[in-house]
Amino acid sequence: MAESLIHPSAVVDPAATIGEGCEIGPFCVVGPEVTLGRGVVLKSHVVVAGHTSIGDETVVFPFASIGEVPQDLKFRGESTRLEIGARNRIREYVTMNPGTEGGGGVTRIGDDGLFMAGSHVAHDCQIGNQVILVNNASVAGHCVLEDDVIVGGLSGVHQFVRIGRGAMIGAVTMVTADVIPYGLVQGPRGHLDGLNLVGLKRRGASRGEILALRDMLGRLGQGSFRDTARQMSEAEAGPMVREVLDFILGPSDRSFLAPHS
């Protein structure tokens, strides 16, 4: 059994649960309701507060603040949680907040993510696996980011927005509406600028699948996203097109970013 290494200057509450082989560096603070999985590394000056769990082999870099109270004026100190998966890399000055009673009470982060310096995940967000937030990207409350999403540097995602699997948000972009899976969004007020071709090719999408997605996107741009998607869903479609159509027809509080004309 690997022993955990805790620096003498770290303040770790005796009630915290510390997994095997953890490393807690100088001047870290770990609260009483925190659970660290096996091999978690807190490099130095990291604060982990609240009812927070961090999955195996996640590394948190200096000056990150994880699990502190939400930046929501409606929060009244209710018991809520932040759940972080395994093998994430959480860089300097990242902030991640737990949920709120009104938003379901839980913020979830998947596995194998990279959260670059200064990025922010707000209360009640649901973040998938292999998500990348580039430097100073911010995700507001109640958002859903599915697997393999990339949010470019200095970009913002409005509250309650959904971003589908494999989508990419360019740098310095404000996202105010839902983004379809595999979409590419960029611009000061983001618009849908086609498909995330680089991401699709990296994931092994065939030429036929990409052409089918392009055809679908062209048809969606000719009218209401949901009305057109409903009509298209009645015909046969490949798995990637079907995934996008199901996403569009799923529950949402927001409209969709339309293709750029």
PDB file of C-alpha atoms in Angstrom:
ATOM      1  CA  MET A   1       0.000   0.000   0.000  1.00  0.00           C
ATOM      2  CA  ALA A   2       1.538   3.321  -1.131  1.00  0.00           C
ATOM      3  CA  GLU A   3       1.784   5.869   1.650  1.00  0.00           C
ATOM      4  CA  SER A   4       0.544   9.398   1.013  1.00  0.00           C
ATOM      5  CA  LEU A   5       3.042  12.241   1.265  1.00  0.00           C
ATOM      6  CA  ILE A   6       1.759  15.375   3.006  1.00  0.00           C
ATOM      7  CA  HIS A   7       4.027  18.398   3.320  1.00  0.00           C
ATOM      8  CA  PRO A   8       4.352  19.720   6.892  1.00  0.00           C
ATOM      9  CA  SER A   9       3.032  23.134   5.848  1.00  0.00           C
ATOM     10  CA  ALA A  10      -0.182  21.701   4.336  1.00  0.00           C
ATOM     11  CA  VAL A  11      -3.397  21.968   6.373  1.00  0.00           C
ATOM     12  CA  VAL A  12      -5.390  18.756   5.928  1.00  0.00           C
ATOM     13  CA  ASP A  13      -8.494  18.298   8.058  1.00  0.00           C
ATOM     14  CA  PRO A  14      -8.378  14.987   9.964  1.00  0.00           C
ATOM     15  CA  ALA A  15     -11.875  14.174   8.660  1.00  0.00           C
ATOM     16  CA  ALA A  16     -10.778  14.349   5.011  1.00  0.00           C
ATOM     17  CA  THR A  17     -10.442  11.052   3.127  1.00  0.00           C
ATOM     18  CA  ILE A  18      -7.019  10.721   1.517  1.00  0.00           C
ATOM     19  CA  GLY A  19      -6.423   7.841  -0.897  1.00  0.00           C
ATOM     20  CA  GLU A  20      -3.299   5.742  -1.283  1.00  0.00           C
ATOM     21  CA  GLY A  21      -0.247   7.373  -2.783  1.00  0.00           C
ATOM     22  CA  CYS A  22      -1.508  10.967  -2.732  1.00  0.00           C
ATOM     23  CA  GLU A  23       0.899  13.883  -2.689  1.00  0.00           C
ATOM     24  CA  ILE A  24      -0.180  17.065  -0.944  1.00  0.00           C
ATOM     25  CA  GLY A  25       2.372  19.814  -1.402  1.00  0.00           C
ATOM     26  CA  PRO A  26       3.347  22.941   0.516  1.00  0.00           C
ATOM     27  CA  PHE A  27       0.634  25.299   1.787  1.00  0.00           C
ATOM     28  CA  CYS A  28      -2.309  23.281   0.458  1.00  0.00           C
ATOM     29  CA  VAL A  29      -5.614  23.367   2.370  1.00  0.00           C
ATOM     30  CA  VAL A  30      -7.935  20.342   2.316  1.00  0.00           C
ATOM     31  CA  GLY A  31     -11.337  20.535   4.017  1.00  0.00           C
ATOM     32  CA  PRO A  32     -13.168  17.968   6.156  1.00  0.00           C
ATOM     33  CA  GLU A  33     -15.652  16.793   3.486  1.00  0.00           C
ATOM     34  CA  VAL A  34     -13.033  16.268   0.782  1.00  0.00           C
ATOM     35  CA  THR A  35     -12.241  12.865  -0.714  1.00  0.00           C
ATOM     36  CA  LEU A  36      -9.040  12.389  -2.719  1.00  0.00           C
ATOM     37  CA  GLY A  37      -8.756   9.230  -4.802  1.00  0.00           C
ATOM     38  CA  ARG A  38      -5.667   7.120  -5.295  1.00  0.00           C
ATOM     39  CA  GLY A  39      -2.562   8.974  -6.465  1.00  0.00           C
ATOM     40  CA  VAL A  40      -4.060  12.473  -6.510  1.00  0.00           C
ATOM     41  CA  VAL A  41      -1.413  15.207  -6.564  1.00  0.00           C
ATOM     42  CA  LEU A  42      -1.989  18.693  -5.136  1.00  0.00           C
ATOM     43  CA  LYS A  43       1.230  20.462  -6.097  1.00  0.00           C
ATOM     44  CA  SER A  44       1.208  23.496  -3.776  1.00  0.00           C
ATOM     45  CA  HIS A  45      -1.058  26.336  -2.584  1.00  0.00           C
ATOM     46  CA  VAL A  46      -4.154  24.394  -3.677  1.00  0.00           C
ATOM     47  CA  VAL A  47      -7.453  24.835  -1.822  1.00  0.00           C
ATOM     48  CA  VAL A  48      -9.944  21.957  -1.929  1.00  0.00           C
ATOM     49  CA  ALA A  49     -13.096  22.793   0.021  1.00  0.00           C
ATOM     50  CA  GLY A  50     -16.704  21.739   0.448  1.00  0.00           C
ATOM     51  CA  HIS A  51     -18.163  18.320  -0.296  1.00  0.00           C
ATOM     52  CA  THR A  52     -15.676  17.585  -3.084  1.00  0.00           C
ATOM     53  CA  SER A  53     -14.337  14.329  -4.494  1.00  0.00           C
ATOM     54  CA  ILE A  54     -11.336  14.173  -6.838  1.00  0.00           C
ATOM     55  CA  GLY A  55     -10.751  10.992  -8.851  1.00  0.00           C
ATOM     56  CA  ASP A  56      -7.647   8.831  -9.097  1.00  0.00           C
ATOM     57  CA  GLU A  57      -4.420  10.291 -10.514  1.00  0.00           C
ATOM     58  CA  THR A  58      -5.794  13.788 -11.028  1.00  0.00           C
ATOM     59  CA  VAL A  59      -3.135  16.490 -10.731  1.00  0.00           C
ATOM     60  CA  VAL A  60      -4.016  19.966  -9.433  1.00  0.00           C
ATOM     61  CA  PHE A  61      -1.500  22.759  -9.992  1.00  0.00           C
ATOM     62  CA  PRO A  62      -0.683  25.733  -7.715  1.00  0.00           C
ATOM     63  CA  PHE A  63      -3.301  28.301  -6.706  1.00  0.00           C
ATOM     64  CA  ALA A  64      -6.309  26.377  -7.985  1.00  0.00           C
ATOM     65  CA  SER A  65      -9.495  26.758  -5.923  1.00  0.00           C
ATOM     66  CA  ILE A  66     -11.635  23.638  -6.034  1.00  0.00           C
ATOM     67  CA  GLY A  67     -15.024  23.243  -4.363  1.00  0.00           C
ATOM     68  CA  GLU A  68     -15.448  26.690  -2.832  1.00  0.00           C
ATOM     69  CA  VAL A  69     -18.999  28.068  -2.638  1.00  0.00           C
ATOM     70  CA  PRO A  70     -20.752  28.889  -5.938  1.00  0.00           C
ATOM     71  CA  GLN A  71     -20.681  32.383  -7.399  1.00  0.00           C
ATOM     72  CA  ASP A  72     -24.472  32.494  -7.209  1.00  0.00           C
ATOM     73  CA  LEU A  73     -26.282  35.018  -5.014  1.00  0.00           C
ATOM     74  CA  LYS A  74     -29.123  32.517  -4.526  1.00  0.00           C
ATOM     75  CA  PHE A  75     -26.782  30.099  -2.749  1.00  0.00           C
ATOM     76  CA  ARG A  76     -27.605  29.948   0.963  1.00  0.00           C
ATOM     77  CA  GLY A  77     -25.057  27.462   2.219  1.00  0.00           C
ATOM     78  CA  GLU A  78     -27.019  24.324   1.338  1.00  0.00           C
ATOM     79  CA  SER A  79     -25.126  21.036   1.186  1.00  0.00           C
ATOM     80  CA  THR A  80     -24.087  20.457  -2.443  1.00  0.00           C
ATOM     81  CA  ARG A  81     -21.285  18.583  -4.186  1.00  0.00           C
ATOM     82  CA  LEU A  82     -18.475  18.763  -6.720  1.00  0.00           C
ATOM     83  CA  GLU A  83     -17.468  15.448  -8.301  1.00  0.00           C
ATOM     84  CA  ILE A  84     -14.268  15.354 -10.360  1.00  0.00           C
ATOM     85  CA  GLY A  85     -13.282  12.237 -12.292  1.00  0.00           C
ATOM     86  CA  ALA A  86      -9.956  10.523 -12.832  1.00  0.00           C
ATOM     87  CA  ARG A  87      -6.740  11.611 -14.541  1.00  0.00           C
ATOM     88  CA  ASN A  88      -7.679  15.250 -14.981  1.00  0.00           C
ATOM     89  CA  ARG A  89      -5.073  18.000 -15.252  1.00  0.00           C
ATOM     90  CA  ILE A  90      -6.249  21.124 -13.438  1.00  0.00           C
ATOM     91  CA  ARG A  91      -3.805  23.943 -14.023  1.00  0.00           C
ATOM     92  CA  GLU A  92      -2.929  27.149 -12.179  1.00  0.00           C
ATOM     93  CA  TYR A  93      -5.729  29.474 -10.943  1.00  0.00           C
ATOM     94  CA  VAL A  94      -8.541  27.194 -12.120  1.00  0.00           C
ATOM     95  CA  THR A  95     -11.809  27.534 -10.190  1.00  0.00           C
ATOM     96  CA  MET A  96     -14.484  24.831  -9.983  1.00  0.00           C
ATOM     97  CA  ASN A  97     -17.654  25.293  -7.907  1.00  0.00           C
ATOM     98  CA  PRO A  98     -20.139  22.798  -6.460  1.00  0.00           C
ATOM     99  CA  GLY A  99     -23.817  22.729  -7.358  1.00  0.00           C
ATOM    100  CA  THR A 100     -26.759  24.628  -5.935  1.00  0.00           C
ATOM    101  CA  GLU A 101     -30.084  23.416  -4.610  1.00  0.00           C
ATOM    102  CA  GLY A 102     -31.913  24.996  -7.535  1.00  0.00           C
ATOM    103  CA  GLY A 103     -29.643  23.366 -10.104  1.00  0.00           C
ATOM    104  CA  GLY A 104     -29.658  19.772  -8.912  1.00  0.00           C
ATOM    105  CA  GLY A 105     -26.977  20.083  -6.256  1.00  0.00           C
ATOM    106  CA  VAL A 106     -24.048  18.539  -8.133  1.00  0.00           C
ATOM    107  CA  THR A 107     -21.341  19.797 -10.470  1.00  0.00           C
ATOM    108  CA  ARG A 108     -19.724  16.876 -12.321  1.00  0.00           C
ATOM    109  CA  ILE A 109     -16.429  16.723 -14.183  1.00  0.00           C
ATOM    110  CA  GLY A 110     -15.621  13.604 -16.213  1.00  0.00           C
ATOM    111  CA  ASP A 111     -12.302  11.828 -16.755  1.00  0.00           C
ATOM    112  CA  ASP A 112      -9.130  12.783 -18.638  1.00  0.00           C
ATOM    113  CA  GLY A 113      -9.858  16.487 -18.965  1.00  0.00           C
ATOM    114  CA  LEU A 114      -7.413  19.363 -19.297  1.00  0.00           C
ATOM    115  CA  PHE A 115      -8.401  22.611 -17.605  1.00  0.00           C
ATOM    116  CA  MET A 116      -5.780  25.190 -18.490  1.00  0.00           C
ATOM    117  CA  ALA A 117      -4.697  28.175 -16.418  1.00  0.00           C
ATOM    118  CA  GLY A 118      -7.442  30.510 -15.239  1.00  0.00           C
ATOM    119  CA  SER A 119     -10.363  28.494 -16.623  1.00  0.00           C
ATOM    120  CA  HIS A 120     -13.623  28.298 -14.681  1.00  0.00           C
ATOM    121  CA  VAL A 121     -16.390  25.715 -14.257  1.00  0.00           C
ATOM    122  CA  ALA A 122     -19.432  27.163 -12.512  1.00  0.00           C
ATOM    123  CA  HIS A 123     -22.127  25.586 -10.355  1.00  0.00           C
ATOM    124  CA  ASP A 124     -24.325  22.735 -11.595  1.00  0.00           C
ATOM    125  CA  CYS A 125     -22.330  22.146 -14.799  1.00  0.00           C
ATOM    126  CA  GLN A 126     -22.078  18.660 -16.268  1.00  0.00           C
ATOM    127  CA  ILE A 127     -18.720  18.259 -18.015  1.00  0.00           C
ATOM    128  CA  GLY A 128     -17.950  15.100 -19.990  1.00  0.00           C
ATOM    129  CA  ASN A 129     -14.763  13.123 -20.580  1.00  0.00           C
ATOM    130  CA  GLN A 130     -11.683  14.415 -22.420  1.00  0.00           C
ATOM    131  CA  VAL A 131     -12.902  18.006 -22.333  1.00  0.00           C
ATOM    132  CA  ILE A 132     -10.352  20.804 -22.782  1.00  0.00           C
ATOM    133  CA  LEU A 133     -10.853  24.336 -21.485  1.00  0.00           C
ATOM    134  CA  VAL A 134      -8.050  26.507 -22.821  1.00  0.00           C
ATOM    135  CA  ASN A 135      -6.552  29.381 -20.790  1.00  0.00           C
ATOM    136  CA  ASN A 136      -9.173  31.682 -19.206  1.00  0.00           C
ATOM    137  CA  ALA A 137     -12.166  29.938 -20.777  1.00  0.00           C
ATOM    138  CA  SER A 138     -15.249  30.248 -18.566  1.00  0.00           C
ATOM    139  CA  VAL A 139     -18.315  28.012 -18.423  1.00  0.00           C
ATOM    140  CA  ALA A 140     -21.309  29.549 -16.644  1.00  0.00           C
ATOM    141  CA  GLY A 141     -23.785  27.721 -14.425  1.00  0.00           C
ATOM    142  CA  HIS A 142     -26.014  24.822 -15.498  1.00  0.00           C
ATOM    143  CA  CYS A 143     -24.120  24.155 -18.751  1.00  0.00           C
ATOM    144  CA  VAL A 144     -23.628  20.723 -20.310  1.00  0.00           C
ATOM    145  CA  LEU A 145     -20.415  19.975 -22.215  1.00  0.00           C
ATOM    146  CA  GLU A 146     -20.429  16.497 -23.704  1.00  0.00           C
ATOM    147  CA  ASP A 147     -17.329  14.353 -24.306  1.00  0.00           C
ATOM    148  CA  ASP A 148     -14.388  15.652 -26.386  1.00  0.00           C
ATOM    149  CA  VAL A 149     -15.458  19.318 -26.384  1.00  0.00           C
ATOM    150  CA  ILE A 150     -12.739  21.983 -26.716  1.00  0.00           C
ATOM    151  CA  VAL A 151     -13.383  25.556 -25.581  1.00  0.00           C
ATOM    152  CA  GLY A 152     -10.775  28.011 -26.868  1.00  0.00           C
ATOM    153  CA  GLY A 153      -8.889  30.558 -24.810  1.00  0.00           C
ATOM    154  CA  LEU A 154     -10.692  33.640 -23.450  1.00  0.00           C
ATOM    155  CA  SER A 155     -14.054  32.214 -24.524  1.00  0.00           C
ATOM    156  CA  GLY A 156     -17.267  32.264 -22.507  1.00  0.00           C
ATOM    157  CA  VAL A 157     -20.215  29.874 -22.437  1.00  0.00           C
ATOM    158  CA  HIS A 158     -23.558  31.352 -21.327  1.00  0.00           C
ATOM    159  CA  GLN A 159     -25.535  29.649 -18.559  1.00  0.00           C
ATOM    160  CA  PHE A 160     -27.798  26.725 -19.516  1.00  0.00           C
ATOM    161  CA  VAL A 161     -26.027  26.197 -22.861  1.00  0.00           C
ATOM    162  CA  ARG A 162     -25.453  22.646 -24.138  1.00  0.00           C
ATOM    163  CA  ILE A 163     -22.412  21.843 -26.274  1.00  0.00           C
ATOM    164  CA  GLY A 164     -22.578  18.518 -28.102  1.00  0.00           C
ATOM    165  CA  ARG A 165     -19.877  15.874 -28.287  1.00  0.00           C
ATOM    166  CA  GLY A 166     -16.797  16.691 -30.337  1.00  0.00           C
ATOM    167  CA  ALA A 167     -17.674  20.362 -30.846  1.00  0.00           C
ATOM    168  CA  MET A 168     -14.990  23.033 -30.868  1.00  0.00           C
ATOM    169  CA  ILE A 169     -15.312  26.638 -29.717  1.00  0.00           C
ATOM    170  CA  GLY A 170     -12.710  28.989 -31.195  1.00  0.00           C
ATOM    171  CA  ALA A 171     -10.732  31.482 -29.136  1.00  0.00           C
ATOM    172  CA  VAL A 172     -12.328  34.727 -27.908  1.00  0.00           C
ATOM    173  CA  THR A 173     -15.858  33.491 -28.631  1.00  0.00           C
ATOM    174  CA  MET A 174     -19.058  34.127 -26.691  1.00  0.00           C
ATOM    175  CA  VAL A 175     -21.428  31.142 -26.897  1.00  0.00           C
ATOM    176  CA  THR A 176     -25.043  32.108 -26.135  1.00  0.00           C
ATOM    177  CA  ALA A 177     -26.980  29.168 -27.624  1.00  0.00           C
ATOM    178  CA  ASP A 178     -26.682  25.395 -27.950  1.00  0.00           C
ATOM    179  CA  VAL A 179     -23.977  23.943 -30.200  1.00  0.00           C
ATOM    180  CA  ILE A 180     -24.611  20.759 -32.186  1.00  0.00           C
ATOM    181  CA  PRO A 181     -22.243  17.780 -31.831  1.00  0.00           C
ATOM    182  CA  TYR A 182     -19.115  18.127 -34.005  1.00  0.00           C
ATOM    183  CA  GLY A 183     -19.903  21.802 -34.679  1.00  0.00           C
ATOM    184  CA  LEU A 184     -17.296  24.546 -35.014  1.00  0.00           C
ATOM    185  CA  VAL A 185     -18.238  27.876 -33.431  1.00  0.00           C
ATOM    186  CA  GLN A 186     -16.168  31.053 -33.561  1.00  0.00           C
ATOM    187  CA  GLY A 187     -16.526  34.820 -33.521  1.00  0.00           C
ATOM    188  CA  PRO A 188     -17.021  37.523 -30.859  1.00  0.00           C
ATOM    189  CA  ARG A 189     -20.714  36.561 -30.840  1.00  0.00           C
ATOM    190  CA  GLY A 190     -20.330  32.960 -31.850  1.00  0.00           C
ATOM    191  CA  HIS A 191     -21.940  31.516 -34.956  1.00  0.00           C
ATOM    192  CA  LEU A 192     -21.883  27.971 -36.253  1.00  0.00           C
ATOM    193  CA  ASP A 193     -19.090  27.973 -38.815  1.00  0.00           C
ATOM    194  CA  GLY A 194     -19.369  24.414 -40.100  1.00  0.00           C
ATOM    195  CA  LEU A 195     -18.002  21.189 -38.671  1.00  0.00           C
ATOM    196  CA  ASN A 196     -15.048  20.527 -36.405  1.00  0.00           C
ATOM    197  CA  LEU A 197     -13.237  18.710 -39.210  1.00  0.00           C
ATOM    198  CA  VAL A 198      -9.956  18.379 -37.330  1.00  0.00           C
ATOM    199  CA  GLY A 199     -11.711  16.725 -34.398  1.00  0.00           C
ATOM    200  CA  LEU A 200     -13.739  14.433 -36.656  1.00  0.00           C
ATOM    201  CA  LYS A 201     -10.637  13.236 -38.498  1.00  0.00           C
ATOM    202  CA  ARG A 202      -8.799  12.664 -35.228  1.00  0.00           C
ATOM    203  CA  ARG A 203     -11.661  10.438 -34.122  1.00  0.00           C
ATOM    204  CA  GLY A 204     -11.512   8.402 -37.308  1.00  0.00           C
ATOM    205  CA  ALA A 205     -14.694   9.641 -38.976  1.00  0.00           C
ATOM    206  CA  SER A 206     -14.910   8.369 -42.549  1.00  0.00           C
ATOM    207  CA  ARG A 207     -15.267  10.607 -45.601  1.00  0.00           C
ATOM    208  CA  GLY A 208     -18.818   9.345 -46.009  1.00  0.00           C
ATOM    209  CA  GLU A 209     -19.718  10.252 -42.426  1.00  0.00           C
ATOM    210  CA  ILE A 210     -18.279  13.744 -42.833  1.00  0.00           C
ATOM    211  CA  LEU A 211     -20.158  14.301 -46.093  1.00  0.00           C
ATOM    212  CA  ALA A 212     -23.384  13.123 -44.442  1.00  0.00           C
ATOM    213  CA  LEU A 213     -22.859  15.580 -41.582  1.00  0.00           C
ATOM    214  CA  ARG A 214     -22.191  18.402 -44.063  1.00  0.00           C
ATOM    215  CA  ASP A 215     -25.366  17.589 -45.973  1.00  0.00           C
ATOM    216  CA  MET A 216     -27.362  17.543 -42.744  1.00  0.00           C
ATOM    217  CA  LEU A 217     -25.892  20.900 -41.681  1.00  0.00           C
ATOM    218  CA  GLY A 218     -26.836  22.468 -45.014  1.00  0.00           C
ATOM    219  CA  ARG A 219     -30.407  21.280 -44.665  1.00  0.00           C
ATOM    220  CA  LEU A 220     -30.634  22.472 -41.056  1.00  0.00           C
ATOM    221  CA  GLY A 221     -29.598  25.962 -42.148  1.00  0.00           C
ATOM    222  CA  GLN A 222     -32.651  26.294 -44.391  1.00  0.00           C
ATOM    223  CA  GLY A 223     -35.226  26.617 -41.608  1.00  0.00           C
ATOM    224  CA  SER A 224     -35.956  26.062 -37.941  1.00  0.00           C
ATOM    225  CA  PHE A 225     -33.379  23.691 -36.467  1.00  0.00           C
ATOM    226  CA  ARG A 226     -35.901  21.705 -34.481  1.00  0.00           C
ATOM    227  CA  ASP A 227     -38.577  21.544 -37.195  1.00  0.00           C
ATOM    228  CA  THR A 228     -36.050  20.478 -39.816  1.00  0.00           C
ATOM    229  CA  ALA A 229     -34.406  17.986 -37.438  1.00  0.00           C
ATOM    230  CA  ARG A 230     -37.814  16.497 -36.627  1.00  0.00           C
ATOM    231  CA  GLN A 231     -38.492  15.969 -40.337  1.00  0.00           C
ATOM    232  CA  MET A 232     -35.026  14.502 -40.932  1.00  0.00           C
ATOM    233  CA  SER A 233     -35.328  12.172 -37.957  1.00  0.00           C
ATOM    234  CA  GLU A 234     -38.123  10.307 -39.724  1.00  0.00           C
ATOM    235  CA  ALA A 235     -35.698   9.115 -42.421  1.00  0.00           C
ATOM    236  CA  GLU A 236     -32.824   6.658 -42.092  1.00  0.00           C
ATOM    237  CA  ALA A 237     -29.544   8.206 -40.953  1.00  0.00           C
ATOM    238  CA  GLY A 238     -26.062   7.084 -39.971  1.00  0.00           C
ATOM    239  CA  PRO A 239     -25.026   7.051 -36.299  1.00  0.00           C
ATOM    240  CA  MET A 240     -23.269  10.444 -36.351  1.00  0.00           C
ATOM    241  CA  VAL A 241     -26.134  12.232 -38.096  1.00  0.00           C
ATOM    242  CA  ARG A 242     -28.573  10.483 -35.772  1.00  0.00           C
ATOM    243  CA  GLU A 243     -26.547  11.677 -32.764  1.00  0.00           C
ATOM    244  CA  VAL A 244     -26.804  15.305 -33.925  1.00  0.00           C
ATOM    245  CA  LEU A 245     -30.537  15.026 -34.642  1.00  0.00           C
ATOM    246  CA  ASP A 246     -31.200  13.461 -31.228  1.00  0.00           C
ATOM    247  CA  PHE A 247     -29.197  16.259 -29.598  1.00  0.00           C
ATOM    248  CA  ILE A 248     -31.232  18.945 -31.373  1.00  0.00           C
ATOM    249  CA  LEU A 249     -34.505  17.300 -30.394  1.00  0.00           C
ATOM    250  CA  GLY A 250     -33.431  16.843 -26.770  1.00  0.00           C
ATOM    251  CA  PRO A 251     -34.635  19.058 -23.906  1.00  0.00           C
ATOM    252  CA  SER A 252     -33.058  22.518 -23.788  1.00  0.00           C
ATOM    253  CA  ASP A 253     -33.722  25.977 -22.387  1.00  0.00           C
ATOM    254  CA  ARG A 254     -31.980  27.689 -25.279  1.00  0.00           C
ATOM    255  CA  SER A 255     -32.075  28.037 -29.057  1.00  0.00           C
ATOM    256  CA  PHE A 256     -29.327  26.812 -31.408  1.00  0.00           C
ATOM    257  CA  LEU A 257     -26.496  28.680 -33.031  1.00  0.00           C
ATOM    258  CA  ALA A 258     -27.360  28.759 -36.739  1.00  0.00           C
ATOM    259  CA  PRO A 259     -24.829  28.231 -39.545  1.00  0.00           C
ATOM    260  CA  HIS A 260     -23.016  31.375 -40.620  1.00  0.00           C
ATOM    261  CA  SER A 261     -24.392  32.691 -43.909  1.00  0.00           C
TER     262      SER A 261
END
